[in-house]
Coordinates of C-alpha atoms and ligand atoms in Angstrom, one line a residue:
Chain A
M1 CA 0.1 0.0 -0.1
I2 CA 1.3 3.4 -0.8
A3 CA 2.2 6.2 1.8
A4 CA -0.5 8.8 0.6
T5 CA -3.2 6.3 1.6
E6 CA -1.7 6.0 5.5
K7 CA -4.2 7.9 7.5
G8 CA -1.9 9.9 9.8
S9 CA -4.1 11.9 12.6
D10 CA -6.9 10.6 14.1
A11 CA -8.6 7.9 13.1
G12 CA -11.9 8.3 11.1
T13 CA -11.6 11.8 10.6
L14 CA -9.8 13.6 7.4
T15 CA -8.4 17.2 7.1
R16 CA -8.5 18.6 3.6
S17 CA -5.3 18.5 3.5
E18 CA -5.1 14.7 4.0
V19 CA -7.7 14.2 1.2
E20 CA -6.1 16.4 -1.2
D21 CA -2.3 15.0 -0.9
F22 CA -4.6 11.5 -1.3
L23 CA -6.0 12.6 -4.6
Y24 CA -2.5 13.9 -5.8
A25 CA -1.2 10.9 -5.0
E26 CA -3.7 9.1 -6.8
A27 CA -3.2 11.8 -9.9
E28 CA 0.0 10.6 -10.0
L29 CA -0.8 6.9 -10.4
L30 CA -3.0 8.0 -13.3
D31 CA -0.3 9.8 -15.0
E32 CA 2.1 6.8 -14.6
W33 CA 0.0 5.2 -15.8
R34 CA 0.2 2.5 -12.1
L35 CA -3.4 1.6 -12.9
P36 CA -3.0 -1.9 -10.9
E37 CA -1.7 0.3 -7.8
W38 CA -4.4 3.0 -8.6
L39 CA -6.9 0.1 -8.8
D40 CA -5.9 -0.8 -5.5
L41 CA -7.1 2.5 -3.6
F42 CA -10.7 1.1 -4.3
T43 CA -12.9 -1.0 -2.2
D44 CA -13.8 -4.1 -3.3
D45 CA -17.3 -2.7 -3.3
A46 CA -16.4 0.8 -5.6
T47 CA -18.2 1.9 -8.2
Y48 CA -16.4 4.4 -11.0
Q49 CA -19.1 6.5 -13.3
I50 CA -19.1 8.8 -16.0
P51 CA -22.1 10.1 -16.7
P52 CA -23.1 11.6 -20.1
T53 CA -23.7 15.2 -20.4
D54 CA -27.2 15.8 -21.6
I55 CA -29.2 14.5 -18.3
P56 CA -29.4 15.5 -14.6
A57 CA -25.9 15.1 -13.0
D58 CA -27.4 13.0 -10.3
A59 CA -29.1 10.4 -12.9
S60 CA -28.6 6.8 -12.4
P61 CA -26.9 4.4 -15.1
D62 CA -29.7 1.5 -13.9
N63 CA -32.3 3.3 -16.5
N64 CA -29.7 5.6 -18.2
L65 CA -26.9 5.0 -20.7
F66 CA -23.6 6.2 -19.4
Y67 CA -20.4 6.7 -20.7
I68 CA -19.2 4.7 -17.9
A69 CA -20.9 2.7 -15.2
D70 CA -18.5 0.5 -13.7
D71 CA -18.6 -1.8 -10.5
R72 CA -15.2 -3.2 -9.1
Y73 CA -15.3 -6.2 -11.2
R74 CA -15.6 -4.1 -14.4
L75 CA -13.1 -1.3 -13.1
G76 CA -10.5 -4.4 -12.2
E77 CA -11.0 -5.8 -16.0
R78 CA -10.6 -2.0 -17.7
V79 CA -7.1 -1.8 -16.0
K80 CA -6.5 -5.6 -17.3
R81 CA -7.5 -3.9 -20.4
L82 CA -5.2 -0.9 -20.4
M83 CA -2.1 -2.9 -19.1
K84 CA -2.5 -4.4 -22.4
R85 CA -0.8 -3.7 -25.8
T86 CA -4.3 -5.1 -27.6
A87 CA -5.7 -2.4 -25.8
H88 CA -4.7 -0.3 -29.7
A89 CA -7.0 3.0 -28.2
E90 CA -4.0 3.1 -25.6
Y91 CA -1.5 1.8 -27.2
P92 CA 1.3 3.5 -27.5
H93 CA 0.3 4.7 -24.1
S94 CA -1.5 8.5 -24.3
K95 CA 0.2 11.0 -21.9
T96 CA -2.1 12.2 -19.6
R97 CA -1.7 15.0 -16.7
H98 CA -4.3 15.1 -14.4
Q99 CA -4.9 18.0 -12.0
V100 CA -7.7 18.4 -8.9
S101 CA -8.0 21.5 -7.2
N102 CA -11.0 23.2 -5.1
V103 CA -10.8 20.3 -3.0
R104 CA -13.9 20.2 -0.6
I105 CA -15.1 17.9 2.4
L106 CA -18.9 18.2 2.0
S107 CA -19.2 16.0 4.9
Q108 CA -17.7 13.2 7.6
D109 CA -19.4 10.5 9.2
D110 CA -18.2 7.5 10.9
G111 CA -15.3 6.7 8.3
Q112 CA -17.6 7.5 5.3
V113 CA -16.5 11.2 3.8
E114 CA -18.0 12.6 1.1
V115 CA -15.2 14.6 -1.4
A116 CA -15.7 17.0 -3.9
C117 CA -13.3 18.7 -6.2
N118 CA -12.7 20.4 -9.9
F119 CA -10.3 18.4 -12.2
S120 CA -9.2 18.8 -15.7
T121 CA -6.8 16.3 -17.5
Y122 CA -5.0 17.0 -20.4
R123 CA -4.3 14.3 -23.1
T124 CA -2.4 13.7 -25.8
K125 CA -2.0 10.8 -28.5
D126 CA -0.5 11.2 -31.7
D127 CA -0.2 14.5 -32.7
F128 CA -3.4 15.6 -31.1
S129 CA -4.2 17.1 -27.7
N130 CA -7.6 17.6 -25.8
I131 CA -8.3 18.0 -21.9
F132 CA -11.0 16.7 -20.0
F133 CA -12.5 19.2 -17.0
G134 CA -15.5 19.0 -14.2
K135 CA -16.2 17.6 -11.5
L136 CA -14.9 14.6 -9.2
L137 CA -16.7 13.9 -6.4
Y138 CA -15.7 10.9 -4.4
G139 CA -17.0 9.0 -1.7
L140 CA -13.9 8.0 0.5
E141 CA -13.4 5.2 3.1
V142 CA -11.8 5.4 6.2
S143 CA -10.8 2.0 7.8
D144 CA -7.4 0.6 9.8
G145 CA -5.8 3.6 9.0
K146 CA -6.0 3.9 5.2
I147 CA -7.8 5.9 3.1
R148 CA -9.8 4.4 0.1
I149 CA -12.7 5.4 -2.7
R150 CA -15.8 3.8 -2.8
S151 CA -17.1 5.9 -5.4
K152 CA -15.8 8.3 -8.2
R153 CA -18.1 9.9 -10.0
V154 CA -16.9 11.9 -13.2
V155 CA -19.7 15.2 -13.7
L156 CA -18.0 16.5 -17.1
D157 CA -18.3 19.9 -17.9
T158 CA -18.5 20.0 -21.8
N159 CA -21.4 18.9 -24.3
G160 CA -20.7 15.5 -25.0
L161 CA -16.8 14.1 -26.2
R162 CA -17.2 16.4 -29.4
N163 CA -13.4 17.8 -28.7
Q164 CA -12.1 14.7 -26.7
G165 CA -13.7 11.9 -29.1
R166 CA -13.3 9.4 -26.8
I167 CA -12.8 8.2 -23.3
S168 CA -10.1 5.6 -23.3
I169 CA -8.0 7.0 -20.1
I170 CA -8.9 6.8 -17.1
L171 CA -10.4 10.6 -15.4
Chain B
M1 CA -0.2 9.5 -60.4
K2 CA -2.9 12.3 -58.7
P3 CA -5.9 10.9 -58.7
N4 CA -8.1 13.5 -61.3
G5 CA -11.2 14.0 -62.7
N6 CA -11.3 11.2 -64.6
D7 CA -10.1 8.3 -62.4
P8 CA -13.2 6.3 -61.0
L9 CA -14.5 7.0 -57.1
V10 CA -15.2 3.1 -56.9
M11 CA -13.7 0.8 -59.6
I12 CA -15.7 -2.8 -60.0
D13 CA -14.0 -5.4 -61.7
N14 CA -16.1 -8.7 -61.6
D15 CA -14.4 -11.0 -63.8
R16 CA -12.0 -11.2 -60.4
H17 CA -13.9 -10.4 -57.8
L18 CA -12.0 -6.8 -57.4
F19 CA -14.1 -3.9 -55.4
K20 CA -11.8 -1.2 -55.1
V21 CA -12.9 2.5 -53.2
S22 CA -10.3 5.6 -53.9
R23 CA -8.6 7.2 -50.7
N24 CA -9.2 10.1 -52.3
N25 CA -12.7 9.7 -51.4
F26 CA -12.1 10.1 -47.8
T27 CA -9.5 13.6 -47.8
D28 CA -11.1 15.5 -50.6
P29 CA -13.0 19.1 -50.0
D30 CA -14.7 18.5 -53.6
V31 CA -16.0 15.2 -52.7
F32 CA -17.1 16.9 -49.3
V33 CA -19.2 19.3 -51.1
K34 CA -20.6 17.3 -53.2
E35 CA -22.2 14.8 -50.7
R36 CA -23.4 17.6 -49.1
E37 CA -25.2 18.4 -52.4
R38 CA -26.0 14.7 -53.6
I39 CA -26.4 12.6 -50.4
F40 CA -27.3 14.9 -47.3
S41 CA -29.2 17.2 -49.2
T42 CA -31.2 14.0 -51.2
C43 CA -31.3 11.2 -48.6
W44 CA -33.6 10.7 -45.6
L45 CA -31.6 11.5 -42.6
Y46 CA -32.5 10.0 -38.8
L47 CA -33.5 12.6 -36.7
G48 CA -35.0 11.2 -33.4
H49 CA -37.2 8.8 -31.8
E50 CA -40.7 9.1 -31.1
S51 CA -39.7 8.5 -27.5
E52 CA -37.6 11.6 -27.1
L53 CA -41.1 13.8 -27.3
K54 CA -43.3 12.2 -24.7
K55 CA -45.5 15.5 -23.6
P56 CA -46.8 18.1 -26.0
G57 CA -44.8 20.8 -26.0
D58 CA -41.5 18.2 -25.8
F59 CA -38.5 19.6 -27.9
V60 CA -35.0 19.2 -29.1
T61 CA -32.4 20.5 -31.0
R62 CA -30.1 18.8 -33.6
V63 CA -27.6 19.3 -36.5
V64 CA -28.7 16.7 -38.9
G65 CA -27.2 16.7 -42.4
G66 CA -25.0 20.0 -41.4
R67 CA -28.8 21.8 -40.6
S68 CA -29.9 23.0 -37.3
I69 CA -33.1 21.8 -36.7
L70 CA -35.8 22.3 -33.7
F71 CA -38.1 18.4 -33.2
N72 CA -40.5 19.4 -31.5
K73 CA -44.3 18.1 -30.6
D74 CA -46.9 20.8 -30.5
R75 CA -50.1 21.1 -28.1
Q76 CA -52.4 18.7 -30.7
G77 CA -49.2 16.1 -30.6
N78 CA -48.6 16.7 -34.1
I79 CA -44.7 16.1 -34.2
R80 CA -42.6 18.8 -36.6
A81 CA -39.4 19.6 -37.3
L82 CA -38.2 23.5 -38.0
F83 CA -35.2 24.8 -39.1
N84 CA -34.4 26.6 -36.3
S85 CA -33.3 29.9 -37.9
C86 CA -35.2 33.2 -37.0
P87 CA -37.4 34.4 -39.8
H88 CA -36.2 38.3 -39.4
R89 CA -32.3 38.2 -39.8
G90 CA -31.0 33.8 -39.4
S91 CA -30.3 33.9 -35.4
Q92 CA -31.3 30.2 -33.7
V93 CA -34.1 30.7 -32.4
C94 CA -33.8 27.8 -29.9
R95 CA -30.7 27.9 -28.2
E96 CA -31.4 25.2 -25.6
R97 CA -30.8 21.3 -26.3
K98 CA -34.1 19.9 -25.0
G99 CA -36.8 21.0 -22.9
N100 CA -40.7 21.8 -22.9
A101 CA -42.2 25.2 -24.4
K102 CA -45.6 26.5 -25.0
S103 CA -43.6 29.1 -27.6
F104 CA -40.3 30.0 -29.0
Q105 CA -38.6 33.3 -28.7
C106 CA -35.7 34.6 -30.9
F107 CA -33.8 36.5 -28.6
Y108 CA -32.2 38.8 -30.7
H109 CA -35.3 41.2 -31.3
G110 CA -37.4 39.4 -29.7
W111 CA -39.8 37.8 -31.9
V112 CA -42.4 35.4 -31.0
F113 CA -43.2 31.6 -32.5
G114 CA -45.7 29.2 -31.8
Q115 CA -44.8 25.0 -31.5
D116 CA -45.9 25.4 -35.3
G117 CA -43.2 27.8 -36.1
A118 CA -45.8 30.3 -37.2
L119 CA -45.1 34.2 -35.9
R120 CA -47.0 34.9 -33.3
N121 CA -46.1 38.6 -32.3
Q122 CA -42.8 41.2 -32.9
P123 CA -42.1 44.3 -30.9
G124 CA -43.2 47.1 -32.7
E125 CA -45.2 44.8 -34.7
E126 CA -47.3 48.6 -36.1
S127 CA -44.7 49.2 -37.8
Y128 CA -44.9 46.5 -40.6
G129 CA -47.7 45.6 -43.3
H130 CA -50.7 44.5 -41.8
D131 CA -50.4 41.2 -43.7
F132 CA -46.4 40.6 -42.4
K133 CA -47.7 37.7 -40.1
N134 CA -49.9 36.0 -43.2
D135 CA -46.6 36.0 -45.0
P136 CA -45.3 32.6 -45.1
D137 CA -41.6 33.6 -45.2
S138 CA -42.2 35.3 -41.8
N139 CA -42.7 32.2 -39.9
M140 CA -40.0 29.3 -39.0
R141 CA -39.8 27.4 -41.7
Q142 CA -40.5 23.4 -41.7
V143 CA -38.4 21.1 -42.9
P144 CA -39.5 20.3 -46.5
R145 CA -40.2 16.6 -45.8
L146 CA -40.8 14.9 -42.4
E147 CA -42.1 11.0 -42.1
S148 CA -41.7 8.3 -39.7
Y149 CA -41.3 4.2 -39.4
R150 CA -42.1 2.5 -36.2
G151 CA -41.2 5.6 -34.2
L152 CA -38.4 6.4 -36.2
Y153 CA -38.0 10.1 -38.0
F154 CA -36.2 10.8 -40.9
L155 CA -36.3 14.2 -42.8
C156 CA -35.4 14.8 -46.4
Y157 CA -34.3 18.0 -47.7
D158 CA -35.5 17.1 -51.1
P159 CA -39.1 18.2 -51.8
E160 CA -39.1 15.8 -53.8
A161 CA -37.8 12.5 -52.7
I162 CA -39.5 9.2 -52.7
P163 CA -41.7 8.4 -49.4
L164 CA -39.7 7.1 -46.4
V165 CA -41.1 3.7 -47.0
D166 CA -40.2 3.3 -50.6
Y167 CA -36.5 4.4 -49.3
L168 CA -36.5 2.2 -46.8
G169 CA -37.5 -0.5 -49.3
N170 CA -35.9 -3.9 -48.0
A171 CA -34.6 -2.5 -44.8
K172 CA -38.0 -2.0 -43.9
E173 CA -38.4 -5.7 -42.8
Y174 CA -35.5 -6.0 -40.9
L175 CA -36.6 -3.0 -38.5
D176 CA -39.6 -4.8 -38.1
V177 CA -37.9 -8.0 -36.9
I178 CA -36.1 -5.5 -34.7
F179 CA -38.9 -3.0 -33.4
D180 CA -41.3 -6.3 -33.2
Q181 CA -39.1 -6.9 -29.8
S182 CA -41.5 -5.1 -27.9
V183 CA -45.6 -4.9 -28.0
D184 CA -45.8 -1.7 -26.2
G185 CA -43.4 -0.1 -28.0
M186 CA -39.6 0.6 -28.4
E187 CA -38.2 3.8 -26.3
V188 CA -35.4 5.6 -26.3
I189 CA -33.4 5.3 -22.9
G190 CA -32.5 8.9 -21.2
G191 CA -28.6 10.0 -22.0
T192 CA -27.1 10.7 -25.2
Q193 CA -23.8 9.4 -26.6
E194 CA -22.1 12.4 -28.2
Y195 CA -18.6 11.8 -29.8
A196 CA -16.4 12.3 -32.1
M197 CA -13.5 11.3 -34.4
N198 CA -10.4 12.4 -36.6
A199 CA -12.1 10.2 -39.6
N200 CA -13.8 10.6 -42.6
W201 CA -17.9 9.5 -41.9
K202 CA -17.6 6.6 -44.3
L203 CA -14.9 4.9 -42.2
L204 CA -17.6 4.7 -39.9
V205 CA -20.1 3.2 -42.2
E206 CA -18.1 0.1 -43.1
N207 CA -16.8 -0.1 -39.9
S208 CA -20.4 -0.3 -38.4
I209 CA -21.2 -3.0 -40.4
D210 CA -17.6 -5.0 -40.6
G211 CA -17.8 -8.4 -38.6
Y212 CA -14.3 -8.8 -40.4
H213 CA -12.6 -7.0 -37.6
A214 CA -13.5 -8.3 -34.5
T215 CA -11.0 -11.0 -33.4
S216 CA -7.9 -8.6 -33.8
T217 CA -9.0 -5.1 -33.3
H218 CA -11.7 -6.5 -30.5
A219 CA -9.1 -8.8 -28.7
T220 CA -9.6 -7.3 -25.4
Y221 CA -12.9 -7.5 -25.9
L222 CA -13.3 -10.7 -26.4
D223 CA -10.7 -11.8 -23.5
Y224 CA -12.8 -9.9 -21.2
L225 CA -16.2 -11.9 -21.9
K226 CA -14.2 -14.9 -21.8
S227 CA -12.7 -14.7 -17.9
M228 CA -16.3 -13.5 -17.0
E229 CA -18.4 -16.0 -15.5
G230 CA -21.2 -17.1 -17.4
G231 CA -20.9 -14.4 -19.8
L232 CA -20.8 -16.3 -22.8
T233 CA -22.8 -19.3 -24.7
N234 CA -21.5 -21.5 -26.5
V235 CA -22.8 -20.5 -30.1
A236 CA -20.6 -19.9 -33.0
L237 CA -20.4 -16.4 -34.3
S238 CA -21.7 -17.6 -38.4
G239 CA -24.1 -15.8 -40.5
V240 CA -24.4 -13.6 -43.7
G241 CA -24.2 -10.4 -45.2
K242 CA -26.3 -9.1 -47.4
D243 CA -26.9 -5.9 -50.1
L244 CA -30.4 -4.8 -49.5
G245 CA -30.5 -2.4 -52.2
N246 CA -30.7 1.7 -52.2
G247 CA -27.5 1.8 -50.1
H248 CA -28.9 -0.5 -47.0
G249 CA -26.6 -2.9 -46.0
V250 CA -27.2 -5.8 -43.3
I251 CA -25.1 -8.4 -41.4
E252 CA -27.4 -11.0 -39.6
Y253 CA -25.7 -13.7 -37.5
S254 CA -25.7 -15.7 -34.3
A255 CA -23.0 -14.7 -31.8
P256 CA -22.3 -16.4 -28.4
W257 CA -23.1 -13.2 -26.0
G258 CA -26.1 -12.6 -23.9
R259 CA -28.9 -10.4 -25.7
P260 CA -31.7 -8.8 -23.7
A261 CA -34.0 -9.7 -26.7
G262 CA -34.2 -13.0 -26.2
Q263 CA -30.6 -15.1 -26.0
W264 CA -30.2 -15.7 -22.2
V265 CA -26.7 -16.3 -20.1
S266 CA -25.6 -17.9 -16.9
L267 CA -24.5 -15.0 -15.5
W268 CA -27.6 -13.3 -15.8
G269 CA -29.7 -16.2 -13.1
D270 CA -32.5 -17.8 -12.9
E271 CA -34.7 -14.9 -12.4
G272 CA -33.3 -13.5 -15.6
K273 CA -33.9 -17.1 -17.3
K274 CA -37.7 -16.9 -16.3
E275 CA -38.3 -13.2 -17.7
I276 CA -36.3 -14.3 -21.5
D277 CA -38.0 -17.6 -21.0
A278 CA -41.2 -15.5 -21.3
L279 CA -40.7 -13.0 -23.2
N280 CA -39.8 -16.0 -26.0
A281 CA -42.8 -17.8 -25.5
R282 CA -44.5 -14.5 -25.9
N283 CA -42.5 -13.9 -29.0
E284 CA -43.8 -17.5 -30.3
K285 CA -47.3 -16.7 -30.0
L286 CA -47.6 -13.5 -31.5
Y287 CA -45.3 -14.2 -34.3
G288 CA -44.7 -17.7 -34.7
K289 CA -41.4 -19.6 -34.0
E290 CA -39.4 -19.3 -36.6
K291 CA -39.8 -14.9 -36.2
A292 CA -39.2 -15.7 -32.6
D293 CA -36.1 -17.5 -33.2
R294 CA -35.2 -15.0 -35.6
I295 CA -35.6 -12.1 -32.8
A296 CA -34.1 -13.7 -29.8
Y297 CA -31.2 -15.0 -31.0
K298 CA -29.6 -13.4 -34.5
N299 CA -27.7 -10.0 -34.1
R300 CA -28.3 -7.5 -36.8
N301 CA -25.8 -4.4 -37.6
L302 CA -28.1 -2.4 -39.9
L303 CA -27.0 0.4 -42.3
I304 CA -29.8 2.6 -42.8
F305 CA -28.1 4.4 -46.0
P306 CA -26.5 7.3 -45.6
N307 CA -25.5 7.2 -41.9
L308 CA -27.7 5.7 -39.5
I309 CA -26.9 2.5 -37.9
I310 CA -29.1 0.3 -35.7
N311 CA -27.3 -2.2 -34.5
D312 CA -29.1 -5.1 -32.7
I313 CA -26.5 -6.9 -30.9
M314 CA -25.9 -7.8 -27.3
S315 CA -27.5 -4.6 -26.9
L316 CA -29.8 -2.2 -29.2
T317 CA -28.7 0.9 -29.9
I318 CA -29.3 3.9 -32.7
R319 CA -26.3 5.9 -34.1
T320 CA -26.0 8.4 -36.4
F321 CA -23.0 10.5 -37.6
F322 CA -22.5 13.5 -39.6
P323 CA -19.2 14.7 -41.2
Q324 CA -17.8 18.3 -40.1
S325 CA -15.1 18.5 -42.8
P326 CA -13.3 15.2 -45.0
N327 CA -11.4 14.0 -41.5
L328 CA -13.6 15.1 -38.7
L329 CA -17.0 13.4 -37.9
H330 CA -19.7 13.9 -34.9
V331 CA -21.8 11.0 -33.8
N332 CA -25.0 10.4 -31.6
A333 CA -25.7 7.3 -29.9
W334 CA -28.7 6.1 -28.2
A335 CA -29.2 3.0 -26.1
A336 CA -33.4 1.6 -26.9
G337 CA -35.5 -0.9 -25.5
P338 CA -38.9 -2.5 -25.0
Q339 CA -41.0 0.2 -22.7
E340 CA -42.7 -3.1 -21.2
E341 CA -39.0 -4.6 -19.7
S342 CA -38.2 -5.2 -16.3
A343 CA -35.8 -2.7 -14.3
A344 CA -33.9 -6.0 -14.3
A345 CA -33.6 -6.7 -17.6
R346 CA -32.8 -2.7 -18.4
K347 CA -29.7 -2.9 -16.0
F348 CA -28.8 -5.8 -18.0
R349 CA -29.5 -4.2 -21.5
L350 CA -27.3 -1.4 -20.3
S351 CA -24.7 -2.8 -18.1
N352 CA -23.6 -5.1 -21.9
F353 CA -24.2 -2.2 -23.7
L354 CA -21.1 0.0 -22.4
E355 CA -19.0 -3.2 -21.8
F356 CA -19.2 -3.3 -25.6
L357 CA -20.3 0.2 -27.0
G358 CA -19.5 3.6 -27.1
P359 CA -16.5 5.8 -26.3
G360 CA -16.3 4.7 -22.5
G361 CA -16.6 1.1 -24.0
F362 CA -14.5 -2.1 -24.0
A363 CA -14.4 -2.0 -28.1
T364 CA -15.3 1.2 -29.4
P365 CA -12.1 3.6 -28.6
D366 CA -10.3 0.6 -30.5
D367 CA -12.6 1.2 -33.3
V368 CA -12.2 4.8 -33.2
E369 CA -8.4 4.2 -33.3
A370 CA -8.7 2.3 -36.2
L371 CA -10.6 4.5 -37.9
E372 CA -8.1 6.9 -37.1
H373 CA -4.9 5.7 -38.4
C374 CA -6.6 4.7 -41.7
Q375 CA -7.4 8.4 -41.9
L376 CA -3.8 9.4 -40.9
G377 CA -2.7 6.6 -43.4
Y378 CA -4.7 8.7 -46.2
R379 CA -2.0 11.1 -45.9
N380 CA -0.4 8.2 -48.6
S381 CA -3.6 8.0 -50.7
Q382 CA -2.3 9.9 -53.9
E383 CA 0.9 6.8 -53.8
V384 CA -1.2 4.2 -51.9
R385 CA -4.5 4.7 -54.1
W386 CA -7.2 2.0 -53.1
N387 CA -8.8 0.6 -50.4
D388 CA -10.2 -3.0 -50.7
I389 CA -13.9 -3.8 -50.0
S390 CA -13.5 -6.9 -52.3
K391 CA -13.9 -9.6 -49.2
G392 CA -16.6 -12.8 -50.4
M393 CA -17.5 -10.6 -53.9
G394 CA -17.6 -14.0 -55.8
L395 CA -20.0 -16.4 -53.3
E396 CA -23.2 -16.8 -53.5
Q397 CA -24.2 -15.9 -50.2
P398 CA -21.3 -13.5 -48.7
A399 CA -20.9 -14.1 -44.7
M400 CA -21.3 -11.5 -41.9
D401 CA -17.1 -11.4 -42.0
D402 CA -17.6 -10.7 -45.9
E403 CA -17.8 -7.6 -47.6
E404 CA -21.0 -7.4 -49.3
Q405 CA -23.2 -5.4 -46.9
M406 CA -20.1 -2.6 -47.7
R407 CA -20.3 -3.1 -51.1
A408 CA -24.2 -2.6 -51.1
F409 CA -22.9 1.7 -49.5
W410 CA -20.8 2.3 -52.1
R411 CA -22.4 0.8 -54.7
E412 CA -25.5 3.4 -53.9
W413 CA -22.8 6.3 -52.7
S414 CA -20.7 6.5 -55.8
R415 CA -24.0 6.2 -57.7
R416 CA -25.3 9.4 -56.3
L417 CA -22.4 11.5 -56.6
T418 CA -21.4 10.3 -60.4
G419 CA -24.8 9.3 -62.1
P420 CA -26.6 6.2 -63.4
E421 CA -24.3 6.4 -66.5
Q422 CA -21.0 6.2 -64.7
I423 CA -21.6 3.7 -62.7
R424 CA -23.5 1.7 -65.2
G425 CA -20.2 1.9 -67.2
E426 CA -18.0 1.1 -63.9
R427 CA -20.1 -1.9 -63.2
T428 CA -20.2 -3.8 -66.5
Ligands
FES501 S1 -33.2 37.8 -35.8 FE1 -35.2 36.7 -35.0 S2 -35.7 38.6 -34.5 FE2 -34.6 39.6 -35.3
FE2_502 FE1 -15.3 -2.4 -34.1

């Protein structure tokens, strides 16, 4: 387990800077394509979702078509896939830069911490570069002195993916 | 040698079973301009599905064939397609993507239009001639033709076009098989996948009905299915490819994946099995065994010329796309399903969709990569000039992994771009 997930202060509660350190470390894992380690940040029942941009932000993937609605199993498969040469969309790997800012703790209760932040992720593949941006909503869980991600929802601010084309990287 | 006006767009040699398409067709700005004039201004183009306009007043704005369109339903329940341009000085009247409205006001000078596009009032009315409002040019203009089939609305910018049902021709029967999956009617499910590719739009036409590329392009998706407990049946991938006439084409085939339309996989559990069994029994009663089996166990990738794809595969998708330039296309894709479907079945349908399809799926991004790299490869189209679409050409019945359904598209495309004389010449 990487250092960033070690919980330093008071058991069960997090400070904003602890959350920031955690999110920065997550961003670094993604930018360095250390995806199996990134996957270890997630709980066994975790979800990773990216809704489309023409429905209400709190819509459910059970009755709406999303861009991505992974449970932990499919997220694991996504990572497995992205580590293969035959994941053609990401071979050779894109260069990415994940930025997070405006981090806020919305609530925390009994080791369950709800966090919101802004993000922008830059991606270059071949001769094309583009930017994904919007808001990230995290459900974090603190237990045994470690922070884990129980849910991550990416709310894009663009109208669809006209500039980005596809979401073959992890946001 | 540089391709020039004398080079055919498509070269067909029936004796040698060769079908070649000039790569110039994917890059040439002149071809792009001709396509707008001879294809996107004369063919029936998919606009939207009736289920997107549920209540009176519902509207959706959409770009179709390069035009900005307002698709709406009025108080009486009539569905309309209006050019979303103000008759006054041209501003887009409606600037929202969707919503519900009793009237539409252009914000520039404040003209107000009814749901039928008729001018209702304008500031300073007294300064206009007394019959200004009766002049049809004062209203938002309706698209020349709007017709529907099985809830699918198509528009056409050519007032002289043949009726939609005649245009659909042999493709109608395939649409029937797909839309007969439901007794209450199919609906488009909430959420649009809007994405883009740095590729010519015709590359996506070919790719959407290409049964040849799966093993190589979609290796990781097939790995995923194989590793998933209960994700597959042992049905083999096999079937046929067909030219349906008028440029439409289809591949129809059996495949190992689960189909919410009737092919159960053990992943869906006993409850899922009960539901699928009941669905198949209902269809057998309604349509007879042969058609019920076809609905349940056969997949269809259907192309309606020029740019509508309805893929009835592990999920059901409606996908349309338009060129922005020779090397950029925009895609809109939706999931559709029977209105009467249970919540559990809906979940499986959407889950199946996302695994494979769309810009965040395990397969579509690899298609996008392939098409973009074809487009990059066409940098060499002056020297390396021809695409090959010959697979299965001499066969009595081409297979689903042959290319007959793509040749159907190219024959019509070429006929429309060059006129009937030339294509007749090429085909002999
Ligand atoms: S342009 Fe619409 S009111 Fe003037
Ligand atoms: Fe594909």
